[in-house]
Coordinates of N, CA, C and O in Angstrom, one line a residue:
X184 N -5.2 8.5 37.6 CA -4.3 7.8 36.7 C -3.9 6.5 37.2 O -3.7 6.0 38.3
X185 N -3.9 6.0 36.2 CA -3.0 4.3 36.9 C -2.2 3.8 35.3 O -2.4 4.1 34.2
X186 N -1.3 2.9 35.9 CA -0.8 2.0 35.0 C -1.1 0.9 34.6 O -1.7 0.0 35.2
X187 N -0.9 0.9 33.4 CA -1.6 -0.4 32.9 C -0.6 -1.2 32.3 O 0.4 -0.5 32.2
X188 N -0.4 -2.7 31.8 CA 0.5 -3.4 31.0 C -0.3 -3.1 29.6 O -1.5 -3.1 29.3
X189 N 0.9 -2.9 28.9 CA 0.7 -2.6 27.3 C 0.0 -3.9 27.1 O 0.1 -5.0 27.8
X190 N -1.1 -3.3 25.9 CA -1.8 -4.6 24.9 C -2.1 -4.0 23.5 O -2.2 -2.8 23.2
X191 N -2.2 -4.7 22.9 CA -2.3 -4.3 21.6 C -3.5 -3.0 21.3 O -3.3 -2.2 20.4
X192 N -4.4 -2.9 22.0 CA -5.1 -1.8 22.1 C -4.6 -0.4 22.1 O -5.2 0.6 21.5
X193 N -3.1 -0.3 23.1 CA -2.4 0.8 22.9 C -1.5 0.7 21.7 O -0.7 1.6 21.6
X194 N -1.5 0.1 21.3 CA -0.1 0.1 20.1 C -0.1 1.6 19.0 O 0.9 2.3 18.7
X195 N -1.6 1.8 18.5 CA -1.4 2.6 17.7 C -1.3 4.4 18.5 O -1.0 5.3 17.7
X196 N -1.5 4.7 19.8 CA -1.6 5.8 20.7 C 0.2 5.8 20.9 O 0.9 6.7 20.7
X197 N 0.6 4.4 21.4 CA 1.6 4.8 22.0 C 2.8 4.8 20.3 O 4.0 4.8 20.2
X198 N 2.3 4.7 19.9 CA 3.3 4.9 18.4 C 3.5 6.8 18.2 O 4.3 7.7 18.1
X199 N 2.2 6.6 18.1 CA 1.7 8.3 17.8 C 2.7 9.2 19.5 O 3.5 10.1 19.4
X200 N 2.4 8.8 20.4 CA 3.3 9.3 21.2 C 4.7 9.6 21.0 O 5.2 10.7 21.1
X201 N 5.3 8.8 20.8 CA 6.1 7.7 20.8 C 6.9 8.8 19.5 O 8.1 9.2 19.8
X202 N 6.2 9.3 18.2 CA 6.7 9.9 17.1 C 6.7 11.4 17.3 O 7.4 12.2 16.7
X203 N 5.3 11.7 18.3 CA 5.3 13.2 18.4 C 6.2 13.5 19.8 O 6.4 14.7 20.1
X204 N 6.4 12.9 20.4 CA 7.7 13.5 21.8 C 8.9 13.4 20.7 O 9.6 14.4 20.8
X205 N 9.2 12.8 19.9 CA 10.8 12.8 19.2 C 10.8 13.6 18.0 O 11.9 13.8 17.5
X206 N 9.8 14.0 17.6 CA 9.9 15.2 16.7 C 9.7 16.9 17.3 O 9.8 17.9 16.7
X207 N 9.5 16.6 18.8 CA 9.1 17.7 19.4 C 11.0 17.7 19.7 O 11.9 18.5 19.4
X208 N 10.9 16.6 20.3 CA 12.9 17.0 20.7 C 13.7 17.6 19.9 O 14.4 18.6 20.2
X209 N 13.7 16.8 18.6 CA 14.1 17.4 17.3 C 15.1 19.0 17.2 O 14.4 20.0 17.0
X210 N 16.4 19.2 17.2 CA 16.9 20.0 17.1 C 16.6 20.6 15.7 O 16.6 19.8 14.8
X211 N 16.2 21.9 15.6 CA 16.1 22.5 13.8 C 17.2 22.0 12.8 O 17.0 22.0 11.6
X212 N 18.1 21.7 13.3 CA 19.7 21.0 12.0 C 19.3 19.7 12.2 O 19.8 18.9 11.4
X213 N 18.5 19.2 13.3 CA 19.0 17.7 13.0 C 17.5 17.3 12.7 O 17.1 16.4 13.4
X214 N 16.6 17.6 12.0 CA 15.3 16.8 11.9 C 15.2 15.6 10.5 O 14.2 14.9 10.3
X215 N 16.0 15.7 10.0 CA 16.4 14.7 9.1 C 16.4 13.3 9.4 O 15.9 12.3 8.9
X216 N 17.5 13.4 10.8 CA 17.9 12.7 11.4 C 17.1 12.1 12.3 O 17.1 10.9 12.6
X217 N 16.5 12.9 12.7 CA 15.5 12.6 13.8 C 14.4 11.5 13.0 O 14.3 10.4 13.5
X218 N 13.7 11.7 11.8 CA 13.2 10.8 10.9 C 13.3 9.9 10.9 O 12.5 9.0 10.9
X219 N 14.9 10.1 10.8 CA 15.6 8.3 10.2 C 15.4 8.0 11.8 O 14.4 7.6 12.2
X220 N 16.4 8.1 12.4 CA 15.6 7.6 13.9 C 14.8 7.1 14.4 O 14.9 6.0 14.8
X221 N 13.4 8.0 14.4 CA 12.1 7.4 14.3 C 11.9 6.0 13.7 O 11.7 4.9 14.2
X222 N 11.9 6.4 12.5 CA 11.7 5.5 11.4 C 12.1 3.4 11.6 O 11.6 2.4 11.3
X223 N 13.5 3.8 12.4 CA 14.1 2.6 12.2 C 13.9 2.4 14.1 O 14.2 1.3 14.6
X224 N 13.5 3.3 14.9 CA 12.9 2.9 16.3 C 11.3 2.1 16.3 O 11.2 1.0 16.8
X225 N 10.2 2.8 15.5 CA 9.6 2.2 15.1 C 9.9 0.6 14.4 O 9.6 -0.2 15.2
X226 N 10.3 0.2 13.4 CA 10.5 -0.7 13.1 C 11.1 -2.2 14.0 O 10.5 -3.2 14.3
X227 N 12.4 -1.7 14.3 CA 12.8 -2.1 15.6 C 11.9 -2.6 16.6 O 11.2 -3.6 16.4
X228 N 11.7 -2.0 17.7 CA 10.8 -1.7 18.9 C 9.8 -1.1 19.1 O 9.0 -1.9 19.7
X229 N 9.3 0.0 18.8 CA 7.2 0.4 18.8 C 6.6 -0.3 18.4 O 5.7 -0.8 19.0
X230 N 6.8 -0.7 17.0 CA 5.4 -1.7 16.2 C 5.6 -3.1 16.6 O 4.8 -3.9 16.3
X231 N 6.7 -3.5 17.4 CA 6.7 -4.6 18.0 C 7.0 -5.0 19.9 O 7.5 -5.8 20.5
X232 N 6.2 -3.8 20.2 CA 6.6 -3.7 21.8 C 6.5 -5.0 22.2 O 7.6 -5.5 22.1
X233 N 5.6 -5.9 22.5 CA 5.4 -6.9 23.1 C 6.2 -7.9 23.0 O 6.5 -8.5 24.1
X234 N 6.9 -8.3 21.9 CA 7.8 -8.9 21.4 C 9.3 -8.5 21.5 O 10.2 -9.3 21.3
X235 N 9.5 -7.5 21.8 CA 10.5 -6.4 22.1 C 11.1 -6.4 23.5 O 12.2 -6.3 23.9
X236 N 10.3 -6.4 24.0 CA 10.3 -6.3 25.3 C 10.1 -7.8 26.1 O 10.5 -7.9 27.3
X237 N 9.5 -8.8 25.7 CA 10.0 -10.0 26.3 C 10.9 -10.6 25.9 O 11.5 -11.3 26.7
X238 N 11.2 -10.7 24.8 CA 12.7 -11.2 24.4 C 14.1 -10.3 25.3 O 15.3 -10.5 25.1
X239 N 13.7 -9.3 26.0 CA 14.4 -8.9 26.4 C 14.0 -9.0 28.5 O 14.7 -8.5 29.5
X240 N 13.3 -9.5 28.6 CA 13.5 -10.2 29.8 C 12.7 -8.9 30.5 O 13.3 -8.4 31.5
X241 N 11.7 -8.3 30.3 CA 10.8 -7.1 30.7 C 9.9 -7.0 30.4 O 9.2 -7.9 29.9
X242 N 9.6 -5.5 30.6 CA 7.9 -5.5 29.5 C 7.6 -4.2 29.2 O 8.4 -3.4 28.8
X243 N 6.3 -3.8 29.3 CA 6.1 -2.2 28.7 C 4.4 -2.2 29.4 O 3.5 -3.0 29.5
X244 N 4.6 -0.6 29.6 CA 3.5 -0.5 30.2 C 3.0 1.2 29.7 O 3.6 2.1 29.2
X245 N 1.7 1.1 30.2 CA 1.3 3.0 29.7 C 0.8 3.2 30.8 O 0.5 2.3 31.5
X246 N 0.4 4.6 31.1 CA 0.1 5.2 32.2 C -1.5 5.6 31.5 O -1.5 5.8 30.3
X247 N -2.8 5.7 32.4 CA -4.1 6.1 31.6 C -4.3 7.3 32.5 O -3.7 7.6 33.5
X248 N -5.2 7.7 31.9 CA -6.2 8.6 32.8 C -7.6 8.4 32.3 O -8.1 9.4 31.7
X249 N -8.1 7.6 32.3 CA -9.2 7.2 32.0 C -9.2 6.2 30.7 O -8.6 5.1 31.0
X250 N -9.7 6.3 29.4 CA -9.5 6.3 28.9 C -8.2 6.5 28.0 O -7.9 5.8 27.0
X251 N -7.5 7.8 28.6 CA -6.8 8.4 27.5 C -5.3 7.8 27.9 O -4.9 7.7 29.1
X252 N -4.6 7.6 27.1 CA -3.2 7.0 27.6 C -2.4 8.4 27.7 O -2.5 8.9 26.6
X253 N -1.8 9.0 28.6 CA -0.8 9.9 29.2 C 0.9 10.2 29.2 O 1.6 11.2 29.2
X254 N 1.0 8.2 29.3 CA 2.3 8.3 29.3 C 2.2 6.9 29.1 O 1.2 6.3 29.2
X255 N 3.7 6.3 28.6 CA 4.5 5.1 28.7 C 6.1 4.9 28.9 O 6.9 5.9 28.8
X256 N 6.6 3.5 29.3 CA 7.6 3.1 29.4 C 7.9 2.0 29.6 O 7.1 1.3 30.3
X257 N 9.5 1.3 28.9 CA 9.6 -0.2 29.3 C 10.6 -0.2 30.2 O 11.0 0.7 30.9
X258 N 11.0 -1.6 30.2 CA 12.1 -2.1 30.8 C 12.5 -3.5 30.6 O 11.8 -4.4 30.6
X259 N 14.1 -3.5 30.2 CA 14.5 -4.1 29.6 C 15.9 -4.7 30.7 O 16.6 -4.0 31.5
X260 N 15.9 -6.1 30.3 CA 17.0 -7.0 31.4 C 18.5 -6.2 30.9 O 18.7 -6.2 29.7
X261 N 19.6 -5.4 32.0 CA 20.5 -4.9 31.4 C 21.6 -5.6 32.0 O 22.7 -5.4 31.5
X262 N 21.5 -6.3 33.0 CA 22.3 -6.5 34.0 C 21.9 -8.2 34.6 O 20.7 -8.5 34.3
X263 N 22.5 -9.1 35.3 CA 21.8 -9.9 36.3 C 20.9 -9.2 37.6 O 19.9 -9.6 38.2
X264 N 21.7 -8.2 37.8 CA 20.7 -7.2 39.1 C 20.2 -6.3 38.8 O 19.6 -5.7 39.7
X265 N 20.2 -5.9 37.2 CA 19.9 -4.6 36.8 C 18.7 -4.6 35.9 O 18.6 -5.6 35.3
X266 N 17.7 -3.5 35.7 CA 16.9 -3.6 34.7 C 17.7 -1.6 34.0 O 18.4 -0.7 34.4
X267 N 16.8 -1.7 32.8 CA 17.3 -0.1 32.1 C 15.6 0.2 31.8 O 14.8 -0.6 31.3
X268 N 15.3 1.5 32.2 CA 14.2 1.8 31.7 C 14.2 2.8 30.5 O 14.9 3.7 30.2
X269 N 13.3 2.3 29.9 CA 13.3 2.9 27.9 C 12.1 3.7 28.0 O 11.2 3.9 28.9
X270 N 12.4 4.0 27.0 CA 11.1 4.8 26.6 C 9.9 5.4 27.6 O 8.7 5.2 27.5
X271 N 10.5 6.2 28.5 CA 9.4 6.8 29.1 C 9.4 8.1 28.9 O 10.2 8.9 29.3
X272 N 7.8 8.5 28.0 CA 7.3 9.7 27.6 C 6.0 9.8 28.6 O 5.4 8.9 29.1
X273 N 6.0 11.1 28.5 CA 4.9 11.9 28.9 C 4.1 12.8 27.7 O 4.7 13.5 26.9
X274 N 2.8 12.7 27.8 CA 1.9 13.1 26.4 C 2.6 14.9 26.9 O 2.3 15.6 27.8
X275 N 3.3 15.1 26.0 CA 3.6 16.8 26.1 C 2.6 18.2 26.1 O 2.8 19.5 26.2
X276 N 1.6 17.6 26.1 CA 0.4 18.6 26.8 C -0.3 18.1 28.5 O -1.3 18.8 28.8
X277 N 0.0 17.4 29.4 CA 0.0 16.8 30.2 C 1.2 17.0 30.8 O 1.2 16.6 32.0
X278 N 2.6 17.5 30.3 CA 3.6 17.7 31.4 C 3.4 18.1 32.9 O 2.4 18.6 33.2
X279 N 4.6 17.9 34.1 CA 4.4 18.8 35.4 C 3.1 18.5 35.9 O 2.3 19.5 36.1
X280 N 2.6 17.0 36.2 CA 1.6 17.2 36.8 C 1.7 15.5 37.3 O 0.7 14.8 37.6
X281 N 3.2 14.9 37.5 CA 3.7 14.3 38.2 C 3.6 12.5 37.6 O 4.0 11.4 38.1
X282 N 3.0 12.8 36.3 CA 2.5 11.4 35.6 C 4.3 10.9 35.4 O 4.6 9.7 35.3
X283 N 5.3 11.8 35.3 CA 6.8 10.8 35.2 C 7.0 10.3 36.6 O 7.4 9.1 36.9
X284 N 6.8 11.0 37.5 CA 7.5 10.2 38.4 C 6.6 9.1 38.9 O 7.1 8.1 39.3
X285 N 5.2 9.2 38.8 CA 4.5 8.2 39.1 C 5.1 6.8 38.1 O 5.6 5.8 38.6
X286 N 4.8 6.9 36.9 CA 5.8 6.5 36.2 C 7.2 5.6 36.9 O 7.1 4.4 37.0
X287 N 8.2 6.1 37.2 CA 9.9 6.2 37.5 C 9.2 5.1 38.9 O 9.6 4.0 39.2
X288 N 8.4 5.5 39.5 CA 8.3 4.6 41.1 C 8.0 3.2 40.8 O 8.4 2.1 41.2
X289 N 6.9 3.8 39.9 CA 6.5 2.4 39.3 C 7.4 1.4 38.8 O 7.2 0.3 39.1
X290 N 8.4 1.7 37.9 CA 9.3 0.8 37.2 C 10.3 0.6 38.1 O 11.2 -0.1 37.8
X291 N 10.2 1.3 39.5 CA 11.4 0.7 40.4 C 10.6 -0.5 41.3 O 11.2 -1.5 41.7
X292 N 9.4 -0.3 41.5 CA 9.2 -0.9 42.2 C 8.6 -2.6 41.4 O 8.4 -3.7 41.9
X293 N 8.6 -2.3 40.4 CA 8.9 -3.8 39.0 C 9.9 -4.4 39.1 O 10.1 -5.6 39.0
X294 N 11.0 -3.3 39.3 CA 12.5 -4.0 39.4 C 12.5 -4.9 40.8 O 12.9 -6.1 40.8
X295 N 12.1 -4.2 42.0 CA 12.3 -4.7 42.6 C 11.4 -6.1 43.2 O 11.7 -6.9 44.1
X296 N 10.4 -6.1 42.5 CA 9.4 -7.1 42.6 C 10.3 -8.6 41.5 O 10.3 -9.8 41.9
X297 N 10.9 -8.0 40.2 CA 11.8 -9.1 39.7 C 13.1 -9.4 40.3 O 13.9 -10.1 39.8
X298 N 13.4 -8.8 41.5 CA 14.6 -9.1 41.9 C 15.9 -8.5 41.3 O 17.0 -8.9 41.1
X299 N 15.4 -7.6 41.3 CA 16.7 -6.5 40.4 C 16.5 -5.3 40.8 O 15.7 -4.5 40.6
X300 N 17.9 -5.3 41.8 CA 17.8 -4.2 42.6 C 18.7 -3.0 42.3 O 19.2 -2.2 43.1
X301 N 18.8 -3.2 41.1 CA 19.0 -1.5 40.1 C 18.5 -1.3 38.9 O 18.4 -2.0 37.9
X302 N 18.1 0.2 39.0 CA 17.3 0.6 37.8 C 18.6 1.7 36.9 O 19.2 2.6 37.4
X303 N 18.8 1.2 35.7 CA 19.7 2.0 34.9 C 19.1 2.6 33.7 O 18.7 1.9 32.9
X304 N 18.9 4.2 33.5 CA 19.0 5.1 32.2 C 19.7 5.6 31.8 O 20.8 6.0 32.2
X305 N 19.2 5.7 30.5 CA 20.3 6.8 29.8 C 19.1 8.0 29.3 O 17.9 8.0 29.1
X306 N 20.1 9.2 29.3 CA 18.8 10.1 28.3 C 19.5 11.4 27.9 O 20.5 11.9 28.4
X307 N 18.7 12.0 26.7 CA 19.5 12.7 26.1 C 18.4 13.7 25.3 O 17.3 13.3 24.8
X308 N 19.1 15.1 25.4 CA 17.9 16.0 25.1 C 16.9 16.7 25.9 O 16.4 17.8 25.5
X309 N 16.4 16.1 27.0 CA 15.8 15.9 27.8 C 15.5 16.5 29.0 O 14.9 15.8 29.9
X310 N 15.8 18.1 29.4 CA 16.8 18.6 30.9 C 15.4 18.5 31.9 O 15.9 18.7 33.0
X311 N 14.0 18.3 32.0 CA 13.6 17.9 32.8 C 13.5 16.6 33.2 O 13.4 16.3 34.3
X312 N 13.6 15.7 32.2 CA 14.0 14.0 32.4 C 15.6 14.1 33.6 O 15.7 13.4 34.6
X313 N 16.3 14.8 33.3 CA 17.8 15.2 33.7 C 17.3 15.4 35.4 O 17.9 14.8 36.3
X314 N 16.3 16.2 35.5 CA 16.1 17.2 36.8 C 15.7 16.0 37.3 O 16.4 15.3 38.2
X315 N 14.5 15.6 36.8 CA 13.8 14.4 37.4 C 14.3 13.1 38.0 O 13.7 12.5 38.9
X316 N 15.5 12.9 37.5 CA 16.1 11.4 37.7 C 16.9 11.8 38.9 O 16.9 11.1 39.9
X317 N 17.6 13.1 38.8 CA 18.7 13.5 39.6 C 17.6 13.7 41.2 O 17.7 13.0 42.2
X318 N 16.8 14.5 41.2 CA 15.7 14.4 42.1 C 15.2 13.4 43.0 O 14.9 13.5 44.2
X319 N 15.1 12.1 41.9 CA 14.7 11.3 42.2 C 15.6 9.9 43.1 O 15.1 8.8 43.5
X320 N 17.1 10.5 43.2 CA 18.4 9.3 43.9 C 18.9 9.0 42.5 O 19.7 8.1 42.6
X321 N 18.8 9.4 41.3 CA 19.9 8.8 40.4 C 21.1 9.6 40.4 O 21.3 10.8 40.3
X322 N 22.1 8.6 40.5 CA 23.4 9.3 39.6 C 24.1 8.7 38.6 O 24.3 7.6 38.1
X323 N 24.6 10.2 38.4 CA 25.2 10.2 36.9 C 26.2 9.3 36.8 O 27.2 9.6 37.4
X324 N 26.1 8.6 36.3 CA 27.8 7.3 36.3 C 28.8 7.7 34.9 O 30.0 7.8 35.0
X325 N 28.1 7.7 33.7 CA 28.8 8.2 32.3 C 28.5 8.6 31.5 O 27.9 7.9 30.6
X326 N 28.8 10.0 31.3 CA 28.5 11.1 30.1 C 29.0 10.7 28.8 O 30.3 10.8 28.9
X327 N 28.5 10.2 27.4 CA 29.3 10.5 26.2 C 28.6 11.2 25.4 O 27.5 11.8 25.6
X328 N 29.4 11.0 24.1 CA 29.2 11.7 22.9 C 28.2 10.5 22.0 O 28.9 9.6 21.5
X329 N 27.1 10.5 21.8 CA 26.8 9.1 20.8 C 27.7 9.0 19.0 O 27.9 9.8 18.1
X330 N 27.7 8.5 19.1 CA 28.1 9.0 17.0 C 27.2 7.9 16.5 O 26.4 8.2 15.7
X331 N 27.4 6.7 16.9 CA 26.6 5.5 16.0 C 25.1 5.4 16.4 O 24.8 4.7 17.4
X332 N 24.1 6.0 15.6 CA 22.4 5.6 15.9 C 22.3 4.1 16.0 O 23.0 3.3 15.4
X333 N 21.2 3.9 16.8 CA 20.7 2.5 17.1 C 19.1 2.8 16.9 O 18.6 3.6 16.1
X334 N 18.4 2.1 17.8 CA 17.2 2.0 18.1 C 16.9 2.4 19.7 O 15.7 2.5 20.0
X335 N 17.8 2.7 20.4 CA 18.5 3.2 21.2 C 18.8 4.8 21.1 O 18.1 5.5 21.8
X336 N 19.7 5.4 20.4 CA 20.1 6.3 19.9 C 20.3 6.5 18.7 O 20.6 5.6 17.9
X337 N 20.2 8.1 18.4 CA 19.8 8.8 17.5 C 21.5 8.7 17.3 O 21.6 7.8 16.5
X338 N 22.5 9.0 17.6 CA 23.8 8.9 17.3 C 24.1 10.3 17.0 O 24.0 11.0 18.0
X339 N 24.5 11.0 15.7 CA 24.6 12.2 15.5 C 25.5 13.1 16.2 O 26.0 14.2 15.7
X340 N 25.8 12.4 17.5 CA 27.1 13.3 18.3 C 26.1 14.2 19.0 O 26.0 15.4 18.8
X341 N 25.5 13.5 19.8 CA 24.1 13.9 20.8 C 25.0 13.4 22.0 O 25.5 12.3 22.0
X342 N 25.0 14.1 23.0 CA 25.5 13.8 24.4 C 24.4 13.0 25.4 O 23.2 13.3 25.7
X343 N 25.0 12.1 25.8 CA 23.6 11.1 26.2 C 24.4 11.0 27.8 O 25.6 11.0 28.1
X344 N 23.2 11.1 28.8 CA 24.0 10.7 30.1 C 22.7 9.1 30.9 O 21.5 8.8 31.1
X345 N 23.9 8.8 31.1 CA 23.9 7.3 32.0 C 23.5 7.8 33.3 O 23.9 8.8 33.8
X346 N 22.6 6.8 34.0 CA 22.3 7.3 35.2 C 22.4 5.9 35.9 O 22.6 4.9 35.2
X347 N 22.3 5.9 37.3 CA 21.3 4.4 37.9 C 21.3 4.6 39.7 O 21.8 5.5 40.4
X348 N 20.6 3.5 39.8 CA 20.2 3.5 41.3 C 20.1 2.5 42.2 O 19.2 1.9 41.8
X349 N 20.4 2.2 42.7 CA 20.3 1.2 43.8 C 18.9 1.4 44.5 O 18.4 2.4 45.1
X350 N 18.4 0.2 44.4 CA 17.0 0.2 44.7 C 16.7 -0.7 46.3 O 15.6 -0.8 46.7

């Protein structure tokens, strides 16, 4: 496996990813929601990663295994010392076979290559993402309740936890 920088070649894989990890999350009461979510995450940010992500002082990248793209994730300026990493999925038939944390090393060590010597998430839904980060030196800094969806968040009154790290 290795990482690669997003190019338009992945755009249409990592969309399809990108829609089938968030319909898989999908609580059975909330898939309505989940839709609209999608819908306006897409709009927002997937169909325009490139643009998305350097206007925000970062970038986006996917994980291959040949051919096949596995996983992705960005990173976006949150801080003067801080970067936030987004969107990091794993192809859900590919789980537990270490493509996140290869992943998670990788975006720390971007951070640390830009001079930003903390990495901040948020995530929600997620309890191996949870295990993972905790595993990995993050801690939890602030638990909320979301209510207002973004492109970011689904909102809904979904409990989202903040993490970060000193790098």
């Amino acid at each position: 496996m290795e990482i690669r920088e997003f190019s338009p070649d992945h755009a249409r894989t990592v969309r399809e990813l990108f829609i089938r990890v968030n319909r898989l999350l999908a609580p059975a009461d909330m898939k309505e929601a989940f839709e609209i979510y999608i819908a306006r995450a897409l709009r927002e940010e997937i169909d325009k990663v490139s643009e998305y992500y350097s206007q925000r002082e970062g970038g986006f990248w996917v994980a291959v295994d040949g051919e096949a793209l596995v996983g992705m994730f960005g990173l976006e300026s949150s801080t003067d010392s801080g970067m936030e990493l987004r969107r990091m999925y794993v192809d859900p038939d590919l789980r537990r076979r270490g493509i996140a944390r290869t992943m998670l090393v990788f975006a720390e060590e971007e951070c640390r290559r830009r001079n930003r010597p903390r990495l901040n998430l948020t995530s929600e839904l997620q309890k191996e993402a949870l295990a993972l980060y905790q595993s990995a030196g993050y801690q939890l800094v602030h638990e909320e309740v979301a209510v207002i969806g973004s492109n970011k968040s689904l909102g809904g009154g979904l409990r989202r936890y903040h993490f970060t790290k000193a790098l």
